[in-house]
Each structure stands twice: as structure tokens, then as C-alpha cells.
Amino acid sequence: RKLGTMDDEAWDTLFVDPHASHLLEGISEGRLLGLQTGYRDGKVIGLSKGVEIGLELGFMAGVCEMIGRNQRDGNTSTLANDLLESIQSFPPPSLLFQSHLTPDIRFMLQKIRARFKLLMVRSQNPKVSIQATLSATSIDGKKESERLKDW
């Protein structure tokens, strides 16, 4: 090297790389598109999960109402009515999305499902489930579970 010449790093710091601005622009555009795609995917998954949870809770509520009305055993009827109250007190979507203190939905669902299973055993209907009900019902020769998949 000759005295007075600059090394490559010095040249890079002195002169602007003509591709650097395009690289930074590509990174910011990629980040923005990734956020938009993630938002859309998250919205679709959230909507389908919400329908799934709502369908399950609605099914359990209907079964609890029927058992609460028709059960002769007082303990089972009380369990059905208590479970129905728990299902009805499940937070609505408006509360879940607007509150900064989001309740633990998984824990609440596990608790409700466990109590529902206990209710089914006590009422001597251990095989009652939403999956069995959907697979048994059909309209126009198409099972309801297949109809939900198409939806």
C-alpha cells in the first residue's frame, strides 16, 4: 500500500453505497407486508377459533338446560344449572378484545369442559359430545361436520 491511500472501509464510510437505500427500502417494505399478512392470517384463525369455541359452548349450554329441566337427581340438576351459569358468564368477544386484562380463556374452557364431562357421567350420558352430534346429523346427505369444514 502506498502512503496516503484509503482502505476499503474508509471508502465505504465516505461514499454512499448506491444499493444501500434500496436495501433499506426493501427491508421496510418486507416488514410492512409481513405485518399485513400476519394480521390477515391472525384474523382468519381468530374468527374460526371463535366460531369453534362458540359452537362448543352453545352445545354445552343446550345440554345443560335439558338436563337441568329433566333430571330428577337434585345434585345433577344443580351441577347442570351451575355449569350453565359458568357458560353464560364466559366473557364475550367485545370484552376480550377491548380489555387490557384478558382473562385466561384456556383455563376457563378447561374448567367448563371438565365440569361438562362430570355432568355427562352423573347424568349417565358419558358419550354425549359435540363431535358425536355433528357426525350423526346430516342434511341432504351431507354430514354437518363436513358442512362446517366447507364453511
PDB file of C-alpha atoms in Angstrom:
ATOM      1  CA  ARG A   1       0.000   0.000   0.000  1.00  0.00           C
ATOM      2  CA  LYS A   2       1.032   3.477  -0.708  1.00  0.00           C
ATOM      3  CA  LEU A   3       1.059   6.120   1.893  1.00  0.00           C
ATOM      4  CA  GLY A   4      -1.985   8.347   1.645  1.00  0.00           C
ATOM      5  CA  THR A   5      -4.368   5.717   0.172  1.00  0.00           C
ATOM      6  CA  MET A   6      -7.563   4.786   1.954  1.00  0.00           C
ATOM      7  CA  ASP A   7      -8.617   1.276   2.836  1.00  0.00           C
ATOM      8  CA  ASP A   8     -11.951  -0.191   1.710  1.00  0.00           C
ATOM      9  CA  GLU A   9     -13.810   0.536   4.947  1.00  0.00           C
ATOM     10  CA  ALA A  10     -12.864   4.183   4.797  1.00  0.00           C
ATOM     11  CA  TRP A  11     -14.116   4.424   1.230  1.00  0.00           C
ATOM     12  CA  ASP A  12     -17.403   2.785   2.273  1.00  0.00           C
ATOM     13  CA  THR A  13     -17.914   5.267   5.058  1.00  0.00           C
ATOM     14  CA  LEU A  14     -17.109   8.230   2.827  1.00  0.00           C
ATOM     15  CA  PHE A  15     -19.193   7.252  -0.177  1.00  0.00           C
ATOM     16  CA  VAL A  16     -22.815   6.120  -0.125  1.00  0.00           C
ATOM     17  CA  ASP A  17     -23.425   2.662  -1.468  1.00  0.00           C
ATOM     18  CA  PRO A  18     -25.907   3.142  -4.342  1.00  0.00           C
ATOM     19  CA  HIS A  19     -27.694  -0.074  -3.315  1.00  0.00           C
ATOM     20  CA  ALA A  20     -27.940   0.688   0.395  1.00  0.00           C
ATOM     21  CA  SER A  21     -31.073   2.828   0.033  1.00  0.00           C
ATOM     22  CA  HIS A  22     -32.772   0.095  -1.994  1.00  0.00           C
ATOM     23  CA  LEU A  23     -31.787  -2.492   0.591  1.00  0.00           C
ATOM     24  CA  LEU A  24     -33.265  -0.433   3.432  1.00  0.00           C
ATOM     25  CA  GLU A  25     -36.391   0.246   1.372  1.00  0.00           C
ATOM     26  CA  GLY A  26     -36.790  -3.497   0.685  1.00  0.00           C
ATOM     27  CA  ILE A  27     -36.406  -4.310   4.364  1.00  0.00           C
ATOM     28  CA  SER A  28     -39.087  -1.801   5.396  1.00  0.00           C
ATOM     29  CA  GLU A  29     -41.484  -2.934   2.640  1.00  0.00           C
ATOM     30  CA  GLY A  30     -40.923  -6.572   3.582  1.00  0.00           C
ATOM     31  CA  ARG A  31     -41.599  -5.831   7.237  1.00  0.00           C
ATOM     32  CA  LEU A  32     -44.804  -3.960   6.375  1.00  0.00           C
ATOM     33  CA  LEU A  33     -46.069  -6.739   4.075  1.00  0.00           C
ATOM     34  CA  GLY A  34     -45.222  -9.331   6.727  1.00  0.00           C
ATOM     35  CA  LEU A  35     -47.246  -7.457   9.330  1.00  0.00           C
ATOM     36  CA  GLN A  36     -50.195  -7.116   6.958  1.00  0.00           C
ATOM     37  CA  THR A  37     -50.116 -10.804   6.046  1.00  0.00           C
ATOM     38  CA  GLY A  38     -49.766 -11.809   9.687  1.00  0.00           C
ATOM     39  CA  TYR A  39     -52.728  -9.632  10.597  1.00  0.00           C
ATOM     40  CA  ARG A  40     -54.926 -11.192   7.900  1.00  0.00           C
ATOM     41  CA  ASP A  41     -53.873 -14.729   8.835  1.00  0.00           C
ATOM     42  CA  GLY A  42     -54.411 -13.997  12.517  1.00  0.00           C
ATOM     43  CA  LYS A  43     -57.856 -12.581  11.829  1.00  0.00           C
ATOM     44  CA  VAL A  44     -58.926 -15.674   9.860  1.00  0.00           C
ATOM     45  CA  ILE A  45     -57.597 -18.032  12.517  1.00  0.00           C
ATOM     46  CA  GLY A  46     -59.191 -15.960  15.275  1.00  0.00           C
ATOM     47  CA  LEU A  47     -62.587 -15.953  13.578  1.00  0.00           C
ATOM     48  CA  SER A  48     -62.561 -19.712  13.006  1.00  0.00           C
ATOM     49  CA  LYS A  49     -61.419 -20.376  16.582  1.00  0.00           C
ATOM     50  CA  GLY A  50     -64.133 -18.060  17.881  1.00  0.00           C
ATOM     51  CA  VAL A  51     -66.793 -19.946  15.914  1.00  0.00           C
ATOM     52  CA  GLU A  52     -65.425 -23.244  17.199  1.00  0.00           C
ATOM     53  CA  ILE A  53     -65.484 -22.124  20.855  1.00  0.00           C
ATOM     54  CA  GLY A  54     -68.919 -20.532  20.475  1.00  0.00           C
ATOM     55  CA  LEU A  55     -70.316 -23.696  18.916  1.00  0.00           C
ATOM     56  CA  GLU A  56     -68.902 -25.815  21.721  1.00  0.00           C
ATOM     57  CA  LEU A  57     -70.181 -23.538  24.485  1.00  0.00           C
ATOM     58  CA  GLY A  58     -73.604 -23.283  22.843  1.00  0.00           C
ATOM     59  CA  PHE A  59     -73.835 -27.063  22.593  1.00  0.00           C
ATOM     60  CA  MET A  60     -72.894 -27.476  26.256  1.00  0.00           C
ATOM     61  CA  ALA A  61     -75.382 -24.795  27.300  1.00  0.00           C
ATOM     62  CA  GLY A  62     -78.203 -26.554  25.451  1.00  0.00           C
ATOM     63  CA  VAL A  63     -77.359 -29.904  27.032  1.00  0.00           C
ATOM     64  CA  CYS A  64     -77.165 -28.279  30.486  1.00  0.00           C
ATOM     65  CA  GLU A  65     -80.589 -26.699  30.015  1.00  0.00           C
ATOM     66  CA  MET A  66     -82.147 -30.024  29.051  1.00  0.00           C
ATOM     67  CA  ILE A  67     -80.534 -31.898  31.929  1.00  0.00           C
ATOM     68  CA  GLY A  68     -81.440 -29.133  34.380  1.00  0.00           C
ATOM     69  CA  ARG A  69     -85.109 -29.381  33.364  1.00  0.00           C
ATOM     70  CA  ASN A  70     -85.431 -33.147  33.058  1.00  0.00           C
ATOM     71  CA  GLN A  71     -83.111 -34.560  35.728  1.00  0.00           C
ATOM     72  CA  ARG A  72     -84.727 -35.975  38.838  1.00  0.00           C
ATOM     73  CA  ASP A  73     -81.496 -36.112  40.819  1.00  0.00           C
ATOM     74  CA  GLY A  74     -81.075 -32.803  42.663  1.00  0.00           C
ATOM     75  CA  ASN A  75     -77.260 -32.875  42.663  1.00  0.00           C
ATOM     76  CA  THR A  76     -77.057 -33.445  38.920  1.00  0.00           C
ATOM     77  CA  SER A  77     -79.639 -30.752  38.258  1.00  0.00           C
ATOM     78  CA  THR A  78     -77.703 -28.322  40.472  1.00  0.00           C
ATOM     79  CA  LEU A  79     -74.464 -29.175  38.671  1.00  0.00           C
ATOM     80  CA  ALA A  80     -76.172 -28.567  35.305  1.00  0.00           C
ATOM     81  CA  ASN A  81     -77.522 -25.182  36.434  1.00  0.00           C
ATOM     82  CA  ASP A  82     -74.150 -24.130  37.915  1.00  0.00           C
ATOM     83  CA  LEU A  83     -72.385 -25.136  34.720  1.00  0.00           C
ATOM     84  CA  LEU A  84     -74.924 -23.219  32.661  1.00  0.00           C
ATOM     85  CA  GLU A  85     -74.167 -20.110  34.754  1.00  0.00           C
ATOM     86  CA  SER A  86     -70.432 -20.608  34.125  1.00  0.00           C
ATOM     87  CA  ILE A  87     -71.023 -20.887  30.388  1.00  0.00           C
ATOM     88  CA  GLN A  88     -73.221 -17.793  30.344  1.00  0.00           C
ATOM     89  CA  SER A  89     -70.609 -15.821  32.292  1.00  0.00           C
ATOM     90  CA  PHE A  90     -67.904 -16.649  29.723  1.00  0.00           C
ATOM     91  CA  PRO A  91     -66.577 -13.300  28.502  1.00  0.00           C
ATOM     92  CA  PRO A  92     -67.955 -12.071  25.172  1.00  0.00           C
ATOM     93  CA  PRO A  93     -65.573 -11.128  22.331  1.00  0.00           C
ATOM     94  CA  SER A  94     -66.130  -7.412  22.896  1.00  0.00           C
ATOM     95  CA  LEU A  95     -64.740  -7.720  26.422  1.00  0.00           C
ATOM     96  CA  LEU A  96     -61.864  -9.945  25.356  1.00  0.00           C
ATOM     97  CA  PHE A  97     -60.591  -7.585  22.651  1.00  0.00           C
ATOM     98  CA  GLN A  98     -61.148  -4.286  24.424  1.00  0.00           C
ATOM     99  CA  SER A  99     -59.771  -5.167  27.821  1.00  0.00           C
ATOM    100  CA  HIS A 100     -56.100  -4.929  28.676  1.00  0.00           C
ATOM    101  CA  LEU A 101     -56.689  -7.522  31.396  1.00  0.00           C
ATOM    102  CA  THR A 102     -57.525 -10.513  29.200  1.00  0.00           C
ATOM    103  CA  PRO A 103     -58.829 -13.467  31.241  1.00  0.00           C
ATOM    104  CA  ASP A 104     -57.175 -16.854  30.854  1.00  0.00           C
ATOM    105  CA  ILE A 105     -59.544 -18.362  28.279  1.00  0.00           C
ATOM    106  CA  ARG A 106     -57.772 -21.717  28.159  1.00  0.00           C
ATOM    107  CA  PHE A 107     -58.165 -22.207  31.894  1.00  0.00           C
ATOM    108  CA  MET A 108     -61.830 -21.182  31.772  1.00  0.00           C
ATOM    109  CA  LEU A 109     -62.538 -23.578  28.873  1.00  0.00           C
ATOM    110  CA  GLN A 110     -60.710 -26.463  30.566  1.00  0.00           C
ATOM    111  CA  LYS A 111     -62.729 -25.910  33.735  1.00  0.00           C
ATOM    112  CA  ILE A 112     -66.025 -25.814  31.816  1.00  0.00           C
ATOM    113  CA  ARG A 113     -65.109 -28.914  29.767  1.00  0.00           C
ATOM    114  CA  ALA A 114     -64.146 -30.864  32.879  1.00  0.00           C
ATOM    115  CA  ARG A 115     -67.394 -29.957  34.612  1.00  0.00           C
ATOM    116  CA  PHE A 116     -69.337 -30.881  31.461  1.00  0.00           C
ATOM    117  CA  LYS A 117     -67.699 -34.320  31.397  1.00  0.00           C
ATOM    118  CA  LEU A 118     -68.567 -34.783  35.069  1.00  0.00           C
ATOM    119  CA  LEU A 119     -72.154 -33.779  34.307  1.00  0.00           C
ATOM    120  CA  MET A 120     -72.349 -36.297  31.463  1.00  0.00           C
ATOM    121  CA  VAL A 121     -71.104 -39.092  33.724  1.00  0.00           C
ATOM    122  CA  ARG A 122     -73.500 -38.154  36.535  1.00  0.00           C
ATOM    123  CA  SER A 123     -76.430 -37.955  34.131  1.00  0.00           C
ATOM    124  CA  GLN A 124     -75.447 -41.357  32.694  1.00  0.00           C
ATOM    125  CA  ASN A 125     -74.717 -39.935  29.232  1.00  0.00           C
ATOM    126  CA  PRO A 126     -70.906 -40.234  29.075  1.00  0.00           C
ATOM    127  CA  LYS A 127     -70.753 -40.430  25.273  1.00  0.00           C
ATOM    128  CA  VAL A 128     -72.574 -37.168  24.572  1.00  0.00           C
ATOM    129  CA  SER A 129     -70.250 -34.812  22.734  1.00  0.00           C
ATOM    130  CA  ILE A 130     -70.433 -32.173  20.076  1.00  0.00           C
ATOM    131  CA  GLN A 131     -68.308 -34.304  17.721  1.00  0.00           C
ATOM    132  CA  ALA A 132     -70.695 -37.245  18.011  1.00  0.00           C
ATOM    133  CA  THR A 133     -73.700 -34.991  17.496  1.00  0.00           C
ATOM    134  CA  LEU A 134     -72.249 -33.272  14.422  1.00  0.00           C
ATOM    135  CA  SER A 135     -71.186 -36.536  12.821  1.00  0.00           C
ATOM    136  CA  ALA A 136     -74.611 -38.085  13.440  1.00  0.00           C
ATOM    137  CA  THR A 137     -76.651 -35.235  11.933  1.00  0.00           C
ATOM    138  CA  SER A 138     -76.955 -34.794   8.205  1.00  0.00           C
ATOM    139  CA  ILE A 139     -78.848 -32.550   5.862  1.00  0.00           C
ATOM    140  CA  ASP A 140     -79.253 -33.511   2.221  1.00  0.00           C
ATOM    141  CA  GLY A 141     -76.943 -36.463   2.704  1.00  0.00           C
ATOM    142  CA  LYS A 142     -74.049 -34.293   3.866  1.00  0.00           C
ATOM    143  CA  LYS A 143     -72.895 -34.535   7.461  1.00  0.00           C
ATOM    144  CA  GLU A 144     -72.844 -31.314   9.439  1.00  0.00           C
ATOM    145  CA  SER A 145     -69.167 -31.780  10.302  1.00  0.00           C
ATOM    146  CA  GLU A 146     -68.365 -31.820   6.559  1.00  0.00           C
ATOM    147  CA  ARG A 147     -70.531 -28.739   6.049  1.00  0.00           C
ATOM    148  CA  LEU A 148     -68.516 -26.860   8.711  1.00  0.00           C
ATOM    149  CA  LYS A 149     -65.245 -27.823   7.018  1.00  0.00           C
ATOM    150  CA  ASP A 150     -66.543 -26.363   3.747  1.00  0.00           C
ATOM    151  CA  TRP A 151     -67.556 -23.185   5.524  1.00  0.00           C
TER     152      TRP A 151
END
